[in-house]
Coordinates of C-alpha atoms in Angstrom, one line a residue:
X1 CA -8.0 -5.0 20.3
X2 CA -5.1 -6.9 21.8
X3 CA -4.7 -9.3 24.8
X4 CA -3.7 -6.6 26.7
X5 CA -6.0 -3.9 26.1
X6 CA -9.1 -6.6 27.1
X7 CA -7.4 -7.5 30.2
X8 CA -6.5 -4.1 31.9
X9 CA -9.8 -2.6 31.1
X10 CA -11.5 -1.3 34.3
X11 CA -14.5 -2.9 34.8
X12 CA -16.6 -1.2 37.6
X13 CA -19.5 -3.2 39.3
X14 CA -22.7 -2.2 38.7
X15 CA -24.9 -0.8 41.3
X16 CA -28.3 -1.7 40.4
X17 CA -29.9 -5.2 40.8
X18 CA -32.5 -4.6 37.9
X19 CA -31.5 -6.5 34.7
X20 CA -32.2 -6.3 30.7
X21 CA -31.9 -9.0 28.2
X22 CA -28.7 -9.2 26.4
X23 CA -28.0 -7.7 23.1
X24 CA -28.8 -9.4 19.6
X25 CA -26.9 -9.5 16.7
X26 CA -29.5 -8.3 13.7
X27 CA -30.8 -10.6 11.7
X28 CA -28.8 -13.5 13.2
X29 CA -31.4 -14.8 15.8
X30 CA -35.1 -13.7 16.7
X31 CA -36.6 -13.6 20.2
X32 CA -39.2 -16.5 21.3
X33 CA -41.9 -14.0 20.9
X34 CA -41.1 -13.1 17.1
X35 CA -40.2 -16.9 16.3
X36 CA -43.7 -18.3 17.6
X37 CA -45.8 -15.4 16.0
X38 CA -44.0 -16.0 12.6
X39 CA -44.2 -19.8 12.9
X40 CA -48.0 -19.3 13.7
X41 CA -48.6 -16.8 10.8
X42 CA -47.0 -19.2 8.2
X43 CA -43.9 -16.6 7.9
X44 CA -40.3 -17.3 7.6
X45 CA -37.8 -14.5 9.3
X46 CA -35.0 -15.9 8.1
X47 CA -33.0 -18.2 5.6
X48 CA -29.4 -19.7 5.7
X49 CA -27.7 -20.3 2.5
X50 CA -24.2 -21.7 1.7
X51 CA -22.5 -20.0 -1.0
X52 CA -19.0 -21.9 -1.7
X53 CA -16.6 -24.4 0.2
X54 CA -13.3 -22.5 -0.7
X55 CA -11.7 -21.0 2.2
X56 CA -9.0 -19.0 3.3
X57 CA -8.2 -20.9 6.5
X58 CA -7.7 -24.2 7.7
X59 CA -9.3 -24.3 10.8
X60 CA -8.8 -27.4 12.8
X61 CA -12.5 -27.6 14.2
X62 CA -14.4 -27.1 10.3
X63 CA -17.3 -29.0 10.6
X64 CA -17.7 -28.1 6.6
X65 CA -14.2 -29.6 6.1
X66 CA -14.0 -26.5 3.7
X67 CA -11.3 -26.1 1.1
X68 CA -11.9 -27.4 -2.5
X69 CA -14.6 -26.3 -4.2
X70 CA -17.7 -28.1 -5.4
X71 CA -20.6 -27.6 -8.1
X72 CA -23.3 -26.2 -5.9
X73 CA -25.9 -23.5 -6.9
X74 CA -25.1 -21.2 -9.4
X75 CA -25.6 -17.6 -8.5
X76 CA -29.2 -16.9 -10.6
X77 CA -30.6 -20.1 -8.6
X78 CA -29.2 -18.5 -5.2
X79 CA -30.6 -15.1 -6.1
X80 CA -34.2 -16.9 -7.0
X81 CA -34.1 -18.5 -3.7
X82 CA -33.4 -15.2 -1.9
X83 CA -36.6 -13.6 -3.6
X84 CA -38.6 -16.5 -2.8
X85 CA -37.6 -16.1 1.0
X86 CA -38.6 -12.1 0.4
X87 CA -42.0 -13.0 -0.8
X88 CA -42.1 -15.7 2.5
X89 CA -41.7 -12.3 4.7
X90 CA -37.9 -13.0 5.5
X91 CA -36.2 -10.2 7.2
X92 CA -32.8 -11.7 7.0
X93 CA -30.5 -14.1 5.0
X94 CA -27.8 -15.0 6.7
X95 CA -24.7 -16.1 4.3
X96 CA -23.1 -19.0 5.9
X97 CA -20.8 -20.0 2.9
X98 CA -19.8 -23.6 3.8
X99 CA -16.3 -22.1 3.1
X100 CA -15.7 -18.2 3.3
X101 CA -18.4 -16.4 1.4
X102 CA -16.2 -13.0 0.8
X103 CA -13.9 -14.8 -1.5
X104 CA -17.2 -15.9 -3.2
X105 CA -17.0 -13.8 -6.9
X106 CA -20.7 -12.9 -6.6
X107 CA -20.3 -12.0 -2.8
X108 CA -21.1 -8.4 -3.4
X109 CA -23.9 -9.1 -5.8
X110 CA -25.5 -11.0 -3.1
X111 CA -25.3 -8.5 -0.4
X112 CA -26.4 -5.9 -2.5
X113 CA -29.6 -7.9 -3.9
X114 CA -30.4 -8.8 0.0
X115 CA -30.1 -5.4 1.0
X116 CA -32.6 -4.5 -2.1
X117 CA -35.0 -6.8 -1.3
X118 CA -35.5 -5.0 2.1
X119 CA -33.9 -7.8 4.4
X120 CA -30.7 -7.8 6.5
X121 CA -27.5 -9.4 5.0
X122 CA -26.0 -11.4 8.0
X123 CA -22.5 -12.6 6.9
X124 CA -20.7 -15.3 8.7
X125 CA -17.0 -14.5 7.8
X126 CA -13.6 -15.4 9.3
X127 CA -13.0 -11.3 8.3
X128 CA -9.6 -12.2 7.1
X129 CA -10.2 -11.1 3.5
X130 CA -12.0 -8.0 4.9
X131 CA -10.2 -5.0 4.0
X132 CA -11.4 -1.0 4.9
X133 CA -13.0 -0.9 1.4
X134 CA -15.3 -4.0 1.9
X135 CA -16.0 -3.3 5.2
X136 CA -17.6 0.4 4.3
X137 CA -19.3 -1.6 1.4
X138 CA -21.1 -3.8 4.2
X139 CA -21.9 -1.0 6.7
X140 CA -23.6 0.9 3.6
X141 CA -25.6 -1.9 2.9
X142 CA -27.3 -2.9 6.3
X143 CA -25.0 -5.9 6.8
X144 CA -24.5 -7.4 9.9
X145 CA -21.1 -9.7 10.5
X146 CA -20.4 -13.2 12.5
X147 CA -16.6 -12.8 12.6
X148 CA -14.1 -15.0 14.5
X149 CA -12.5 -15.0 17.7
X150 CA -11.5 -18.2 19.1
X151 CA -8.5 -16.7 20.9
X152 CA -6.8 -13.2 22.3
X153 CA -3.4 -15.1 22.3
X154 CA -2.2 -14.9 18.5
X155 CA -0.3 -18.0 18.9
X156 CA -3.4 -20.1 20.1
X157 CA -5.6 -18.2 17.5
X158 CA -3.1 -19.5 14.7
X159 CA -3.2 -22.8 16.2
X160 CA -6.7 -23.3 16.1
X161 CA -7.1 -21.6 12.5
X162 CA -4.6 -24.1 11.2
X163 CA -2.1 -20.9 9.7
X164 CA 0.5 -18.9 11.2
X165 CA -0.6 -15.4 11.3
X166 CA -4.0 -15.6 11.0
X167 CA -4.6 -13.7 14.3
X168 CA -3.2 -10.8 13.0
X169 CA -5.2 -11.3 9.6
X170 CA -8.3 -12.2 11.6
X171 CA -7.8 -9.0 13.9
X172 CA -7.1 -6.4 11.0
X173 CA -10.8 -7.8 9.6
X174 CA -12.2 -7.1 12.8
X175 CA -10.6 -3.6 13.0
X176 CA -11.8 -2.4 9.8
X177 CA -15.4 -3.3 10.6
X178 CA -15.3 -1.5 13.7
X179 CA -13.9 1.4 12.2
X180 CA -16.7 1.4 9.4
X181 CA -19.2 2.1 12.1
X182 CA -20.2 -1.5 12.6
X183 CA -20.4 -1.1 16.5
X184 CA -21.4 2.8 16.6
X185 CA -24.9 4.3 17.2
X186 CA -28.1 2.2 16.2
X187 CA -30.1 0.6 18.4
X188 CA -28.3 -0.4 22.2
X189 CA -29.9 -4.1 22.2
X190 CA -29.4 -4.7 18.0
X191 CA -25.5 -5.2 17.6
X192 CA -24.1 -5.9 14.0
X193 CA -20.6 -7.0 14.6
X194 CA -20.6 -10.4 16.4
X195 CA -17.9 -12.9 17.1
X196 CA -17.9 -16.7 17.1
X197 CA -15.3 -18.6 19.6
X198 CA -15.5 -22.1 19.6
X199 CA -14.8 -23.2 23.2
X200 CA -12.6 -26.2 23.9
X201 CA -9.6 -26.9 26.6
X202 CA -7.6 -24.7 24.1
X203 CA -9.1 -21.7 25.2
X204 CA -11.2 -22.6 28.3
X205 CA -8.9 -20.3 30.7
X206 CA -9.7 -17.2 28.7
X207 CA -13.5 -17.1 27.8
X208 CA -14.1 -14.7 30.4
X209 CA -11.6 -12.7 29.0
X210 CA -13.2 -12.4 25.5
X211 CA -16.6 -12.1 27.1
X212 CA -15.5 -8.8 28.6
X213 CA -13.9 -7.8 25.1
X214 CA -17.1 -8.4 23.3
X215 CA -19.3 -6.6 25.7
X216 CA -16.6 -3.5 26.2
X217 CA -16.8 -3.2 22.6
X218 CA -20.2 -3.6 21.5
X219 CA -19.6 -7.1 19.8
X220 CA -22.2 -10.0 20.2
X221 CA -20.7 -13.0 21.5
X222 CA -21.2 -16.4 20.0
X223 CA -19.8 -19.2 21.9
X224 CA -20.2 -22.5 20.1
X225 CA -19.0 -25.9 21.7
X226 CA -16.2 -28.1 20.4
X227 CA -18.0 -31.0 18.5
X228 CA -16.7 -34.4 17.4
X229 CA -17.5 -33.5 13.6
X230 CA -15.2 -32.1 10.4
X231 CA -11.9 -31.8 11.1
X232 CA -12.3 -31.6 14.8
X233 CA -12.5 -35.6 14.9
X234 CA -8.8 -35.8 13.5
X235 CA -7.4 -32.8 15.1
X236 CA -9.0 -31.6 18.3
X237 CA -10.3 -34.7 19.7
X238 CA -8.2 -34.5 22.7
X239 CA -9.6 -30.8 23.5
X240 CA -13.6 -31.6 24.1
X241 CA -15.1 -29.9 27.0
X242 CA -17.1 -32.2 29.6
X243 CA -20.4 -31.4 30.5
X244 CA -19.4 -29.8 33.9
X245 CA -16.9 -27.2 32.0
X246 CA -19.9 -26.1 29.8
X247 CA -21.9 -25.7 33.0
X248 CA -19.5 -24.2 34.8
X249 CA -18.6 -21.2 32.3
X250 CA -22.0 -20.9 31.2
X251 CA -22.7 -20.0 35.3
X252 CA -19.6 -18.0 34.9
X253 CA -21.0 -15.9 32.2
X254 CA -24.2 -15.3 33.6
X255 CA -22.6 -13.7 36.7
X256 CA -20.1 -11.5 34.8
X257 CA -22.9 -10.2 32.6
X258 CA -25.2 -9.9 36.1
X259 CA -22.6 -8.0 37.5
X260 CA -20.6 -5.7 35.3
X261 CA -23.4 -5.3 32.6
X262 CA -26.6 -5.3 33.9
X263 CA -28.1 -8.5 31.5
X264 CA -29.8 -11.2 32.7
X265 CA -30.2 -14.3 30.8
X266 CA -31.6 -18.4 30.8
X267 CA -28.4 -20.3 31.1
X268 CA -29.9 -23.4 29.8
X269 CA -30.1 -22.2 26.2
X270 CA -27.9 -24.0 23.6
X271 CA -26.1 -20.8 22.4
X272 CA -24.8 -18.8 25.6
X273 CA -26.7 -15.6 26.1
X274 CA -29.1 -16.1 23.1
X275 CA -31.6 -19.1 22.5
X276 CA -31.6 -20.7 19.0
X277 CA -35.5 -21.2 17.9
X278 CA -34.2 -21.4 14.3
X279 CA -36.3 -24.4 13.8
X280 CA -39.5 -22.4 14.2
X281 CA -38.6 -20.0 11.8
X282 CA -35.8 -20.5 9.1
X283 CA -34.8 -22.8 6.6
X284 CA -31.3 -24.0 5.8
X285 CA -30.1 -24.4 1.9
X286 CA -27.0 -26.1 1.3
X287 CA -24.4 -25.3 -1.6
X288 CA -26.1 -28.5 -3.5
X289 CA -29.8 -26.9 -2.5
X290 CA -31.0 -29.3 -0.1
X291 CA -33.0 -27.7 2.3
X292 CA -32.8 -28.5 6.2
X293 CA -34.0 -27.2 9.1
X294 CA -30.7 -26.4 10.4
X295 CA -27.0 -26.9 9.3
X296 CA -26.3 -30.5 11.2
X297 CA -30.1 -31.2 10.7
X298 CA -29.0 -33.6 8.0
X299 CA -32.3 -34.7 6.7
X300 CA -30.9 -34.9 3.2
X301 CA -28.6 -37.5 4.1
X302 CA -30.7 -39.8 5.5
X303 CA -32.0 -42.9 3.8
X304 CA -35.5 -42.9 5.4
X305 CA -36.5 -39.3 3.9
X306 CA -35.4 -40.1 0.2
X307 CA -37.8 -40.9 -2.7
X308 CA -36.2 -43.0 -5.1
X309 CA -32.8 -42.4 -4.0
X310 CA -33.2 -38.9 -4.2
X311 CA -34.2 -35.9 -1.6
X312 CA -37.3 -34.4 -2.7
X313 CA -37.0 -30.8 -0.9
X314 CA -34.2 -29.7 -3.1
X315 CA -34.7 -25.9 -4.4
X316 CA -33.6 -27.1 -7.9
X317 CA -37.2 -29.4 -7.8
X318 CA -39.4 -27.3 -5.5
X319 CA -40.7 -23.4 -4.7
X320 CA -39.2 -22.8 -0.9
X321 CA -42.8 -22.2 -0.6
X322 CA -43.5 -26.0 -1.1
X323 CA -40.8 -27.3 0.8
X324 CA -41.9 -25.0 3.8
X325 CA -45.6 -26.2 3.7
X326 CA -44.4 -29.8 3.5
X327 CA -45.7 -31.9 6.0
X328 CA -41.9 -32.9 7.2
X329 CA -41.5 -29.1 7.6
X330 CA -44.6 -28.6 9.3
X331 CA -43.5 -31.3 11.9
X332 CA -40.2 -29.2 12.4
X333 CA -41.9 -26.0 12.6
X334 CA -44.3 -27.7 15.7
X335 CA -41.8 -29.6 17.4
X336 CA -42.1 -27.9 20.7
X337 CA -45.4 -30.0 21.0
X338 CA -44.0 -33.1 20.4
X339 CA -40.6 -32.8 22.3
X340 CA -39.8 -35.7 24.8
X341 CA -38.0 -36.0 28.3
X342 CA -37.3 -33.1 30.1
X343 CA -37.6 -30.8 27.2
X344 CA -41.4 -32.0 27.0
X345 CA -43.4 -30.0 28.9
X346 CA -40.6 -27.2 29.9
X347 CA -41.5 -23.9 31.5
X348 CA -38.7 -22.4 29.4
X349 CA -40.4 -23.5 25.8
X350 CA -41.0 -20.1 24.8
X351 CA -37.3 -19.2 25.0
X352 CA -35.7 -22.6 24.3
X353 CA -36.1 -26.0 22.8
X354 CA -33.0 -27.2 23.2
X355 CA -30.5 -27.5 20.2
X356 CA -32.4 -29.6 17.8
X357 CA -29.3 -30.1 15.5
X358 CA -27.8 -31.6 18.2
X359 CA -30.3 -34.1 19.1
X360 CA -30.6 -35.1 15.9
X361 CA -27.3 -36.0 15.1
X362 CA -26.7 -37.7 18.3
X363 CA -30.1 -39.0 17.6
X364 CA -29.3 -40.7 14.0
X365 CA -26.1 -42.0 15.1
X366 CA -28.2 -44.0 17.7
X367 CA -30.3 -45.4 15.0
X368 CA -33.3 -43.5 15.7
X369 CA -35.8 -42.7 12.9
X370 CA -35.5 -38.7 11.7
X371 CA -38.7 -37.4 13.6
X372 CA -37.7 -39.3 16.8
X373 CA -34.2 -38.2 16.8
X374 CA -35.3 -34.7 16.2
X375 CA -37.6 -34.4 19.2
X376 CA -35.2 -36.4 21.6
X377 CA -34.4 -34.4 25.0
X378 CA -31.7 -31.8 24.8
X379 CA -28.5 -33.7 26.2
X380 CA -26.3 -30.3 26.7
X381 CA -29.1 -28.8 29.1
X382 CA -28.2 -29.0 32.5
X383 CA -31.4 -27.9 34.1

C-alpha cells in the first residue's frame, strides 16, 4: 500500500483481445439498463444523504467547505427519509456527509438501520477515523466504502488534505478496510471498497500509478476533476486541468485497462470508466432537508424555484414520494429526451447523459433558467 509497491508491481500484458465491462462499486452507481428500467417503473435505486458538516481534515478542494457544524436534520428525520426510500424500492443509501460521516455521533445507528432495511450502506469517508473495529463493523453490515487517495506520495496527499500526517492516517484507514475483507471474495465485478481521487496538476503525473494500485487491489477508482468551487477557488486556482489534459488521461487509462486488465469502457462519461446516470434514479437530500437531483444541481438555491421565498421540495414539508412525483423531478428523470447540443440524440444515451450537475452549474452561472441549464450539452465531453 505504498508508492514503491504500486510502482514496482509486475504488470503482465494480456494476450486476449476480449474485453469485459469494468468493476462497479456496490451501491454507488448503477448500469444504464438498471437506471432506465427503474425510471420507467417509477422506482428509486438510491438516495444520497448528508449527515453532518464537521470534518477531521481541511481538504483544499472541498466543495462543501466543511468544518463547523450547522443545524440540520435530526437523526429521527434522516431515519424517516431512509425508511421512505426503502418503500420506494431503493437498493442503497449513499451517506455522503457534507463533512466526515464517520465522526457523526449517530453514524453507526444509521449504517445499522440501512442494513436492517436490506439496502446497501454506501459510505463516503476520508478513512482517517476508521480503525480496525470500525472497519469490521462496516464489513459486517454489508457496507461499501468510498475512501480517499489523491496521491501515493505522502507530501502531496498531506498538501491536498490540508494537514500534515494525513497521508499516513488515510492509508491506515484503507488498510483496516482491506484487512476487514472489503477487497476479498464476493462477485468479481461488484467491489466494496473504492477511493476518490481529485485530479489536478498536482497529481496528474501519478494518475496511472493510482489506477494500477486500485486495479491490482480490487479497489474502485473514482476520478473526479478539480472544479472551481468551495475552497479550491482560493487554494488551488493554479492547478485546474485543461480539457486536453483531462481527455489525455482518460484515453491513457482506457488503454491501460484494455492492455493489462481486460476492461473496455466508454471514454466520454463524466466519471472515468463509470457513467453517472443518477438523475434517472436517485435523489440527494441536503443537511437542511432540501432535495436535489445531485449535489451540484442546487435547485434549492435558485430564486425561480422558490415559492414565497421558500424551497418547496424539502423532506420536512413533503414526503419523498411527493417530491419524486413532482413535475420538476419528473422532468429531471426524463432529461434524456430534453437534452440539447451534441448530447441530443447521442448514440450513447443508454450509458451516458453527460454531467448534468456540471451543465446545470455552468448554465445558471450564464443566466439560464433551471430547466434550460439542466438540459444543456455536456461541455466536458470530448466526443
